[in-house]
Amino acid sequence: MFEKFYFDLLSLKTEMQFRGYSTSTQKTYYKTVKDFLEVTGKEAIDIKRGDIIRYLDNNLKLLNINTILVKLNALEFFFSEILGIDVAENIRKYKREFKTKDFLTKEQLNILISSVPMRERILYEIVIETGMKIEDIVVLTTNDLTLKEGTWRLKEYEISKELATEITNYIEKNYLENYIFTLSNGVDNILGNTARHWLRVNTKEILGKLYTFSDIRHSVALDMVKMGDEKRAIKYLKLKSNGTIRQFFKRAGYDYTEK
């Protein structure tokens, strides 16, 4: 049986090597196509769309949907790119499953910020309120906190009066004149990696699981979109379009656009 499809499989292997496909992809595609051709037993020119669907359906009894989609990609590449046949194109029967990511709830965020020292608490509150990335927060200076026409701002970000008061008290208590966040010697500026380390330790000890600053930002944004305010979430994450945020949350298991 193998000899029957020898040249088709050789063409597949050669084309993947020429295109620079990874070794793992080459092995997966080759194995899938070889198995399909042997199971079907037909000449490539005689294969119909239904043959591909039946093959994938039979595999679906043993494999998860994401693996089936990889097999579909392999067959589509083989028939379209190697043989020039569109028999495997536009098969939309199989829908990818995305593992639901564990984001932080409002309650968890409140527990976190109420269980850490003032320095970390303020840092986390800034992330939650503004969506700023840690690299920007650790270089904030005392001059970045301003009050104009009754509105508190941290650089260009509007913040609550409560957070502004906390930051002001922290600055005054620690006699800070330059950077808001400092290491124990009161001089060196916090590195982003140090702040990330604090968060890993704190979330593990307090919440029982490691979380990142990206997790915090996306948790807040997810809450916004669940409340129907997608535009606010896009602005919060500093994205350019709703397509980006929708794709991110869809891959995280939250397709909020579905009716």
PDB file of C-alpha atoms in Angstrom:
ATOM      1  CA  MET A   1       0.000   0.000   0.000  1.00  0.00           C
ATOM      2  CA  PHE A   2       2.837   2.396   0.854  1.00  0.00           C
ATOM      3  CA  GLU A   3       4.328   2.024  -2.636  1.00  0.00           C
ATOM      4  CA  LYS A   4       1.017   3.135  -4.112  1.00  0.00           C
ATOM      5  CA  PHE A   5       1.366   6.557  -2.488  1.00  0.00           C
ATOM      6  CA  TYR A   6       5.157   6.751  -2.461  1.00  0.00           C
ATOM      7  CA  PHE A   7       5.541   9.690  -4.849  1.00  0.00           C
ATOM      8  CA  ASP A   8       2.660  11.669  -3.304  1.00  0.00           C
ATOM      9  CA  LEU A   9       4.203  11.335   0.139  1.00  0.00           C
ATOM     10  CA  LEU A  10       7.663  12.113  -1.192  1.00  0.00           C
ATOM     11  CA  SER A  11       6.315  15.315  -2.742  1.00  0.00           C
ATOM     12  CA  LEU A  12       4.706  16.239   0.571  1.00  0.00           C
ATOM     13  CA  LYS A  13       7.923  15.660   2.493  1.00  0.00           C
ATOM     14  CA  THR A  14      10.048  17.593   0.009  1.00  0.00           C
ATOM     15  CA  GLU A  15       7.684  20.582  -0.077  1.00  0.00           C
ATOM     16  CA  MET A  16       7.548  20.859   3.712  1.00  0.00           C
ATOM     17  CA  GLN A  17      11.328  20.772   3.922  1.00  0.00           C
ATOM     18  CA  PHE A  18      11.582  23.429   1.223  1.00  0.00           C
ATOM     19  CA  ARG A  19       9.171  25.703   3.111  1.00  0.00           C
ATOM     20  CA  GLY A  20      11.117  25.283   6.333  1.00  0.00           C
ATOM     21  CA  TYR A  21       8.385  23.611   8.370  1.00  0.00           C
ATOM     22  CA  SER A  22       9.467  22.489  11.823  1.00  0.00           C
ATOM     23  CA  THR A  23      10.496  18.866  12.292  1.00  0.00           C
ATOM     24  CA  SER A  24       7.478  18.178  14.515  1.00  0.00           C
ATOM     25  CA  THR A  25       5.066  19.651  11.948  1.00  0.00           C
ATOM     26  CA  GLN A  26       6.654  17.635   9.156  1.00  0.00           C
ATOM     27  CA  LYS A  27       6.296  14.414  11.140  1.00  0.00           C
ATOM     28  CA  THR A  28       2.688  15.168  12.090  1.00  0.00           C
ATOM     29  CA  TYR A  29       1.599  16.135   8.571  1.00  0.00           C
ATOM     30  CA  TYR A  30       3.398  13.186   6.960  1.00  0.00           C
ATOM     31  CA  LYS A  31       1.953  10.677   9.419  1.00  0.00           C
ATOM     32  CA  THR A  32      -1.564  12.081   9.016  1.00  0.00           C
ATOM     33  CA  VAL A  33      -1.529  12.073   5.222  1.00  0.00           C
ATOM     34  CA  LYS A  34       0.023   8.595   5.065  1.00  0.00           C
ATOM     35  CA  ASP A  35      -2.572   7.216   7.477  1.00  0.00           C
ATOM     36  CA  PHE A  36      -5.433   8.873   5.584  1.00  0.00           C
ATOM     37  CA  LEU A  37      -4.319   7.555   2.199  1.00  0.00           C
ATOM     38  CA  GLU A  38      -3.849   4.026   3.543  1.00  0.00           C
ATOM     39  CA  VAL A  39      -7.190   4.014   5.374  1.00  0.00           C
ATOM     40  CA  THR A  40      -9.054   5.436   2.398  1.00  0.00           C
ATOM     41  CA  GLY A  41      -7.248   3.270  -0.137  1.00  0.00           C
ATOM     42  CA  LYS A  42      -8.246   5.432  -3.096  1.00  0.00           C
ATOM     43  CA  GLU A  43      -6.174   7.156  -5.698  1.00  0.00           C
ATOM     44  CA  ALA A  44      -5.782  10.815  -4.690  1.00  0.00           C
ATOM     45  CA  ILE A  45      -7.742  11.969  -7.738  1.00  0.00           C
ATOM     46  CA  ASP A  46     -10.735   9.854  -6.658  1.00  0.00           C
ATOM     47  CA  ILE A  47     -10.911  11.134  -3.080  1.00  0.00           C
ATOM     48  CA  LYS A  48     -14.037  13.100  -2.217  1.00  0.00           C
ATOM     49  CA  ARG A  49     -14.846  15.610   0.491  1.00  0.00           C
ATOM     50  CA  GLY A  50     -16.926  12.975   2.255  1.00  0.00           C
ATOM     51  CA  ASP A  51     -13.892  10.676   2.538  1.00  0.00           C
ATOM     52  CA  ILE A  52     -12.032  13.349   4.493  1.00  0.00           C
ATOM     53  CA  ILE A  53     -14.981  14.062   6.780  1.00  0.00           C
ATOM     54  CA  ARG A  54     -15.531  10.361   7.503  1.00  0.00           C
ATOM     55  CA  TYR A  55     -11.838   9.932   8.309  1.00  0.00           C
ATOM     56  CA  LEU A  56     -11.853  12.873  10.702  1.00  0.00           C
ATOM     57  CA  ASP A  57     -15.132  11.770  12.303  1.00  0.00           C
ATOM     58  CA  ASN A  58     -13.683   8.320  12.990  1.00  0.00           C
ATOM     59  CA  ASN A  59     -10.595   9.901  14.559  1.00  0.00           C
ATOM     60  CA  LEU A  60     -12.800  12.167  16.644  1.00  0.00           C
ATOM     61  CA  LYS A  61     -13.947   9.103  18.592  1.00  0.00           C
ATOM     62  CA  LEU A  62     -10.434   8.773  20.026  1.00  0.00           C
ATOM     63  CA  LEU A  63      -8.861  12.240  19.741  1.00  0.00           C
ATOM     64  CA  ASN A  64      -9.799  15.730  20.892  1.00  0.00           C
ATOM     65  CA  ILE A  65     -11.096  18.360  18.498  1.00  0.00           C
ATOM     66  CA  ASN A  66      -7.866  20.360  18.447  1.00  0.00           C
ATOM     67  CA  THR A  67      -5.926  17.305  17.249  1.00  0.00           C
ATOM     68  CA  ILE A  68      -8.568  16.748  14.570  1.00  0.00           C
ATOM     69  CA  LEU A  69      -8.038  20.304  13.347  1.00  0.00           C
ATOM     70  CA  VAL A  70      -4.306  19.652  13.019  1.00  0.00           C
ATOM     71  CA  LYS A  71      -5.110  16.607  10.894  1.00  0.00           C
ATOM     72  CA  LEU A  72      -7.468  18.707   8.797  1.00  0.00           C
ATOM     73  CA  ASN A  73      -4.712  21.282   8.277  1.00  0.00           C
ATOM     74  CA  ALA A  74      -2.368  18.506   7.151  1.00  0.00           C
ATOM     75  CA  LEU A  75      -4.865  17.142   4.646  1.00  0.00           C
ATOM     76  CA  GLU A  76      -5.755  20.592   3.359  1.00  0.00           C
ATOM     77  CA  PHE A  77      -2.074  21.366   2.825  1.00  0.00           C
ATOM     78  CA  PHE A  78      -1.520  18.059   1.027  1.00  0.00           C
ATOM     79  CA  PHE A  79      -4.465  18.311  -1.349  1.00  0.00           C
ATOM     80  CA  SER A  80      -4.290  22.068  -1.985  1.00  0.00           C
ATOM     81  CA  GLU A  81      -0.545  22.713  -2.054  1.00  0.00           C
ATOM     82  CA  ILE A  82       0.837  19.374  -3.252  1.00  0.00           C
ATOM     83  CA  LEU A  83      -1.891  18.015  -5.536  1.00  0.00           C
ATOM     84  CA  GLY A  84      -3.677  21.251  -6.421  1.00  0.00           C
ATOM     85  CA  ILE A  85      -7.085  19.811  -5.486  1.00  0.00           C
ATOM     86  CA  ASP A  86      -9.560  21.830  -3.380  1.00  0.00           C
ATOM     87  CA  VAL A  87     -11.358  18.810  -1.924  1.00  0.00           C
ATOM     88  CA  ALA A  88     -10.223  19.583   1.642  1.00  0.00           C
ATOM     89  CA  GLU A  89     -10.824  23.328   1.598  1.00  0.00           C
ATOM     90  CA  ASN A  90     -13.509  25.127   3.620  1.00  0.00           C
ATOM     91  CA  ILE A  91     -14.443  22.195   5.854  1.00  0.00           C
ATOM     92  CA  ARG A  92     -15.920  24.115   8.787  1.00  0.00           C
ATOM     93  CA  LYS A  93     -17.556  21.230  10.630  1.00  0.00           C
ATOM     94  CA  TYR A  94     -14.953  21.114  13.387  1.00  0.00           C
ATOM     95  CA  LYS A  95     -14.661  23.942  15.872  1.00  0.00           C
ATOM     96  CA  ARG A  96     -11.561  24.474  17.974  1.00  0.00           C
ATOM     97  CA  GLU A  97     -11.933  24.091  21.725  1.00  0.00           C
ATOM     98  CA  PHE A  98     -10.064  26.561  23.897  1.00  0.00           C
ATOM     99  CA  LYS A  99      -9.121  25.714  27.456  1.00  0.00           C
ATOM    100  CA  THR A 100     -10.685  28.236  29.800  1.00  0.00           C
ATOM    101  CA  LYS A 101      -8.056  30.392  31.465  1.00  0.00           C
ATOM    102  CA  ASP A 102      -8.384  31.098  35.155  1.00  0.00           C
ATOM    103  CA  PHE A 103      -8.629  34.878  35.534  1.00  0.00           C
ATOM    104  CA  LEU A 104      -8.810  36.677  38.864  1.00  0.00           C
ATOM    105  CA  THR A 105     -12.189  37.703  40.234  1.00  0.00           C
ATOM    106  CA  LYS A 106     -12.889  41.058  41.861  1.00  0.00           C
ATOM    107  CA  GLU A 107     -13.000  39.290  45.215  1.00  0.00           C
ATOM    108  CA  GLN A 108      -9.547  37.752  44.657  1.00  0.00           C
ATOM    109  CA  LEU A 109      -8.097  41.121  43.659  1.00  0.00           C
ATOM    110  CA  ASN A 110      -9.572  42.706  46.796  1.00  0.00           C
ATOM    111  CA  ILE A 111      -8.127  39.936  48.954  1.00  0.00           C
ATOM    112  CA  LEU A 112      -4.732  40.374  47.303  1.00  0.00           C
ATOM    113  CA  ILE A 113      -4.459  44.135  47.747  1.00  0.00           C
ATOM    114  CA  SER A 114      -5.721  43.981  51.337  1.00  0.00           C
ATOM    115  CA  SER A 115      -3.162  41.327  52.282  1.00  0.00           C
ATOM    116  CA  VAL A 116       0.121  42.894  51.153  1.00  0.00           C
ATOM    117  CA  PRO A 117       2.311  45.763  52.439  1.00  0.00           C
ATOM    118  CA  MET A 118       1.534  49.325  51.344  1.00  0.00           C
ATOM    119  CA  ARG A 119       4.208  49.411  48.620  1.00  0.00           C
ATOM    120  CA  GLU A 120       2.854  46.339  46.818  1.00  0.00           C
ATOM    121  CA  ARG A 121      -0.754  47.345  47.437  1.00  0.00           C
ATOM    122  CA  ILE A 122      -0.317  50.698  45.743  1.00  0.00           C
ATOM    123  CA  LEU A 123       1.553  49.125  42.856  1.00  0.00           C
ATOM    124  CA  TYR A 124      -1.243  46.595  42.264  1.00  0.00           C
ATOM    125  CA  GLU A 125      -3.933  49.270  42.606  1.00  0.00           C
ATOM    126  CA  ILE A 126      -2.234  51.346  39.923  1.00  0.00           C
ATOM    127  CA  VAL A 127      -2.320  48.367  37.568  1.00  0.00           C
ATOM    128  CA  ILE A 128      -5.979  47.734  38.329  1.00  0.00           C
ATOM    129  CA  GLU A 129      -7.081  51.354  37.876  1.00  0.00           C
ATOM    130  CA  THR A 130      -4.965  52.394  34.904  1.00  0.00           C
ATOM    131  CA  GLY A 131      -3.912  49.241  33.060  1.00  0.00           C
ATOM    132  CA  MET A 132      -0.313  50.497  33.072  1.00  0.00           C
ATOM    133  CA  LYS A 133       2.374  47.904  32.427  1.00  0.00           C
ATOM    134  CA  ILE A 134       4.849  47.232  35.192  1.00  0.00           C
ATOM    135  CA  GLU A 135       7.758  48.660  33.167  1.00  0.00           C
ATOM    136  CA  ASP A 136       6.002  52.050  33.193  1.00  0.00           C
ATOM    137  CA  ILE A 137       4.936  51.901  36.828  1.00  0.00           C
ATOM    138  CA  VAL A 138       8.372  51.221  38.300  1.00  0.00           C
ATOM    139  CA  VAL A 139       9.763  54.434  36.774  1.00  0.00           C
ATOM    140  CA  LEU A 140       7.004  56.713  38.053  1.00  0.00           C
ATOM    141  CA  THR A 141       8.248  59.747  39.952  1.00  0.00           C
ATOM    142  CA  THR A 142       6.639  61.927  42.581  1.00  0.00           C
ATOM    143  CA  ASN A 143       6.153  64.633  39.929  1.00  0.00           C
ATOM    144  CA  ASP A 144       3.972  62.259  37.895  1.00  0.00           C
ATOM    145  CA  LEU A 145       1.199  62.570  40.487  1.00  0.00           C
ATOM    146  CA  THR A 146      -0.751  65.772  39.837  1.00  0.00           C
ATOM    147  CA  LEU A 147      -4.038  67.426  40.764  1.00  0.00           C
ATOM    148  CA  LYS A 148      -5.628  69.713  38.201  1.00  0.00           C
ATOM    149  CA  GLU A 149      -9.160  71.098  38.251  1.00  0.00           C
ATOM    150  CA  GLY A 150     -10.188  68.575  40.881  1.00  0.00           C
ATOM    151  CA  THR A 151      -8.896  65.552  38.939  1.00  0.00           C
ATOM    152  CA  TRP A 152      -6.017  63.422  40.110  1.00  0.00           C
ATOM    153  CA  ARG A 153      -3.701  62.052  37.444  1.00  0.00           C
ATOM    154  CA  LEU A 154      -0.747  59.727  37.410  1.00  0.00           C
ATOM    155  CA  LYS A 155       1.033  60.917  34.272  1.00  0.00           C
ATOM    156  CA  GLU A 156      -1.773  60.905  31.678  1.00  0.00           C
ATOM    157  CA  TYR A 157      -3.966  58.443  33.598  1.00  0.00           C
ATOM    158  CA  GLU A 158      -6.903  59.642  35.644  1.00  0.00           C
ATOM    159  CA  ILE A 159      -7.000  57.910  39.029  1.00  0.00           C
ATOM    160  CA  SER A 160      -9.348  57.889  41.996  1.00  0.00           C
ATOM    161  CA  LYS A 161      -8.984  60.270  44.909  1.00  0.00           C
ATOM    162  CA  GLU A 162      -8.525  57.264  47.199  1.00  0.00           C
ATOM    163  CA  LEU A 163      -5.534  55.958  45.242  1.00  0.00           C
ATOM    164  CA  ALA A 164      -4.042  59.444  44.963  1.00  0.00           C
ATOM    165  CA  THR A 165      -4.304  59.813  48.738  1.00  0.00           C
ATOM    166  CA  GLU A 166      -2.592  56.471  49.305  1.00  0.00           C
ATOM    167  CA  ILE A 167       0.253  57.403  46.974  1.00  0.00           C
ATOM    168  CA  THR A 168       0.638  60.824  48.602  1.00  0.00           C
ATOM    169  CA  ASN A 169       0.751  59.320  52.089  1.00  0.00           C
ATOM    170  CA  TYR A 170       3.295  56.748  50.945  1.00  0.00           C
ATOM    171  CA  ILE A 171       5.508  59.444  49.420  1.00  0.00           C
ATOM    172  CA  GLU A 172       5.374  61.578  52.557  1.00  0.00           C
ATOM    173  CA  LYS A 173       5.893  58.665  54.931  1.00  0.00           C
ATOM    174  CA  ASN A 174       9.017  57.520  53.082  1.00  0.00           C
ATOM    175  CA  TYR A 175      10.356  61.030  52.342  1.00  0.00           C
ATOM    176  CA  LEU A 176      10.469  60.291  48.609  1.00  0.00           C
ATOM    177  CA  GLU A 177      11.661  63.011  46.258  1.00  0.00           C
ATOM    178  CA  ASN A 178      12.281  61.116  43.032  1.00  0.00           C
ATOM    179  CA  TYR A 179      10.955  57.639  42.233  1.00  0.00           C
ATOM    180  CA  ILE A 180       7.753  56.556  43.965  1.00  0.00           C
ATOM    181  CA  PHE A 181       8.789  52.917  44.266  1.00  0.00           C
ATOM    182  CA  THR A 182      12.191  52.089  45.707  1.00  0.00           C
ATOM    183  CA  LEU A 183      14.112  49.113  47.013  1.00  0.00           C
ATOM    184  CA  SER A 184      14.984  48.667  50.690  1.00  0.00           C
ATOM    185  CA  ASN A 185      17.927  51.064  50.509  1.00  0.00           C
ATOM    186  CA  GLY A 186      15.580  53.861  49.501  1.00  0.00           C
ATOM    187  CA  VAL A 187      17.646  54.787  46.467  1.00  0.00           C
ATOM    188  CA  ASP A 188      17.583  52.154  43.741  1.00  0.00           C
ATOM    189  CA  ASN A 189      14.618  52.045  41.436  1.00  0.00           C
ATOM    190  CA  ILE A 190      12.589  48.847  41.422  1.00  0.00           C
ATOM    191  CA  LEU A 191      13.281  46.654  38.440  1.00  0.00           C
ATOM    192  CA  GLY A 192      10.330  45.132  36.655  1.00  0.00           C
ATOM    193  CA  ASN A 193      11.609  41.657  37.483  1.00  0.00           C
ATOM    194  CA  THR A 194      11.623  42.463  41.186  1.00  0.00           C
ATOM    195  CA  ALA A 195       8.009  43.570  41.063  1.00  0.00           C
ATOM    196  CA  ARG A 196       7.087  40.455  39.108  1.00  0.00           C
ATOM    197  CA  HIS A 197       8.783  38.338  41.766  1.00  0.00           C
ATOM    198  CA  TRP A 198       6.771  40.049  44.502  1.00  0.00           C
ATOM    199  CA  LEU A 199       3.558  39.308  42.642  1.00  0.00           C
ATOM    200  CA  ARG A 200       4.404  35.635  42.098  1.00  0.00           C
ATOM    201  CA  VAL A 201       5.211  35.186  45.779  1.00  0.00           C
ATOM    202  CA  ASN A 202       2.166  37.132  46.974  1.00  0.00           C
ATOM    203  CA  THR A 203      -0.385  35.457  44.730  1.00  0.00           C
ATOM    204  CA  LYS A 204       0.972  32.006  45.528  1.00  0.00           C
ATOM    205  CA  GLU A 205       0.881  32.604  49.277  1.00  0.00           C
ATOM    206  CA  ILE A 206      -2.419  34.504  49.376  1.00  0.00           C
ATOM    207  CA  LEU A 207      -4.461  33.031  46.513  1.00  0.00           C
ATOM    208  CA  GLY A 208      -2.786  29.654  46.160  1.00  0.00           C
ATOM    209  CA  LYS A 209      -1.818  30.167  42.542  1.00  0.00           C
ATOM    210  CA  LEU A 210       0.775  32.177  40.618  1.00  0.00           C
ATOM    211  CA  TYR A 211      -0.537  35.164  38.668  1.00  0.00           C
ATOM    212  CA  THR A 212       1.217  37.791  36.550  1.00  0.00           C
ATOM    213  CA  PHE A 213       0.614  41.484  35.956  1.00  0.00           C
ATOM    214  CA  SER A 214      -0.760  40.552  32.552  1.00  0.00           C
ATOM    215  CA  ASP A 215      -3.269  38.301  34.316  1.00  0.00           C
ATOM    216  CA  ILE A 216      -4.384  41.202  36.495  1.00  0.00           C
ATOM    217  CA  ARG A 217      -4.811  43.538  33.521  1.00  0.00           C
ATOM    218  CA  HIS A 218      -6.755  41.012  31.486  1.00  0.00           C
ATOM    219  CA  SER A 219      -8.878  40.048  34.494  1.00  0.00           C
ATOM    220  CA  VAL A 220      -9.954  43.671  34.899  1.00  0.00           C
ATOM    221  CA  ALA A 221     -10.567  44.003  31.152  1.00  0.00           C
ATOM    222  CA  LEU A 222     -12.640  40.812  31.093  1.00  0.00           C
ATOM    223  CA  ASP A 223     -14.835  42.188  33.849  1.00  0.00           C
ATOM    224  CA  MET A 224     -15.356  45.310  31.735  1.00  0.00           C
ATOM    225  CA  VAL A 225     -16.468  43.384  28.655  1.00  0.00           C
ATOM    226  CA  LYS A 226     -18.738  41.183  30.760  1.00  0.00           C
ATOM    227  CA  MET A 227     -20.381  44.411  31.904  1.00  0.00           C
ATOM    228  CA  GLY A 228     -20.883  45.371  28.261  1.00  0.00           C
ATOM    229  CA  ASP A 229     -18.145  48.001  28.096  1.00  0.00           C
ATOM    230  CA  GLU A 230     -15.822  46.610  25.446  1.00  0.00           C
ATOM    231  CA  LYS A 231     -14.629  50.080  24.391  1.00  0.00           C
ATOM    232  CA  ARG A 232     -13.422  50.794  27.901  1.00  0.00           C
ATOM    233  CA  ALA A 233     -11.590  47.442  28.004  1.00  0.00           C
ATOM    234  CA  ILE A 234      -9.886  48.205  24.680  1.00  0.00           C
ATOM    235  CA  LYS A 235      -8.745  51.596  25.995  1.00  0.00           C
ATOM    236  CA  TYR A 236      -7.649  50.050  29.285  1.00  0.00           C
ATOM    237  CA  LEU A 237      -5.431  47.498  27.513  1.00  0.00           C
ATOM    238  CA  LYS A 238      -4.278  50.106  24.976  1.00  0.00           C
ATOM    239  CA  LEU A 239      -5.402  48.079  21.991  1.00  0.00           C
ATOM    240  CA  LYS A 240      -6.222  49.436  18.546  1.00  0.00           C
ATOM    241  CA  SER A 241      -9.266  47.347  17.677  1.00  0.00           C
ATOM    242  CA  ASN A 242     -11.938  45.088  19.124  1.00  0.00           C
ATOM    243  CA  GLY A 243     -10.644  42.218  16.978  1.00  0.00           C
ATOM    244  CA  THR A 244      -7.524  41.864  19.102  1.00  0.00           C
ATOM    245  CA  ILE A 245      -9.322  41.720  22.427  1.00  0.00           C
ATOM    246  CA  ARG A 246     -12.000  39.366  21.115  1.00  0.00           C
ATOM    247  CA  GLN A 247      -9.404  36.977  19.738  1.00  0.00           C
ATOM    248  CA  PHE A 248      -7.450  37.017  23.012  1.00  0.00           C
ATOM    249  CA  PHE A 249     -10.446  36.194  25.179  1.00  0.00           C
ATOM    250  CA  LYS A 250     -11.766  33.641  22.699  1.00  0.00           C
ATOM    251  CA  ARG A 251      -8.461  31.770  22.929  1.00  0.00           C
ATOM    252  CA  ALA A 252      -8.712  32.053  26.703  1.00  0.00           C
ATOM    253  CA  GLY A 253     -12.108  30.341  26.606  1.00  0.00           C
ATOM    254  CA  TYR A 254     -14.316  33.443  26.863  1.00  0.00           C
ATOM    255  CA  ASP A 255     -16.090  34.063  23.543  1.00  0.00           C
ATOM    256  CA  TYR A 256     -18.307  36.875  24.795  1.00  0.00           C
ATOM    257  CA  THR A 257     -19.405  37.753  21.234  1.00  0.00           C
ATOM    258  CA  GLU A 258     -21.493  34.592  20.943  1.00  0.00           C
ATOM    259  CA  LYS A 259     -25.195  35.162  21.257  1.00  0.00           C
TER     260      LYS A 259
END
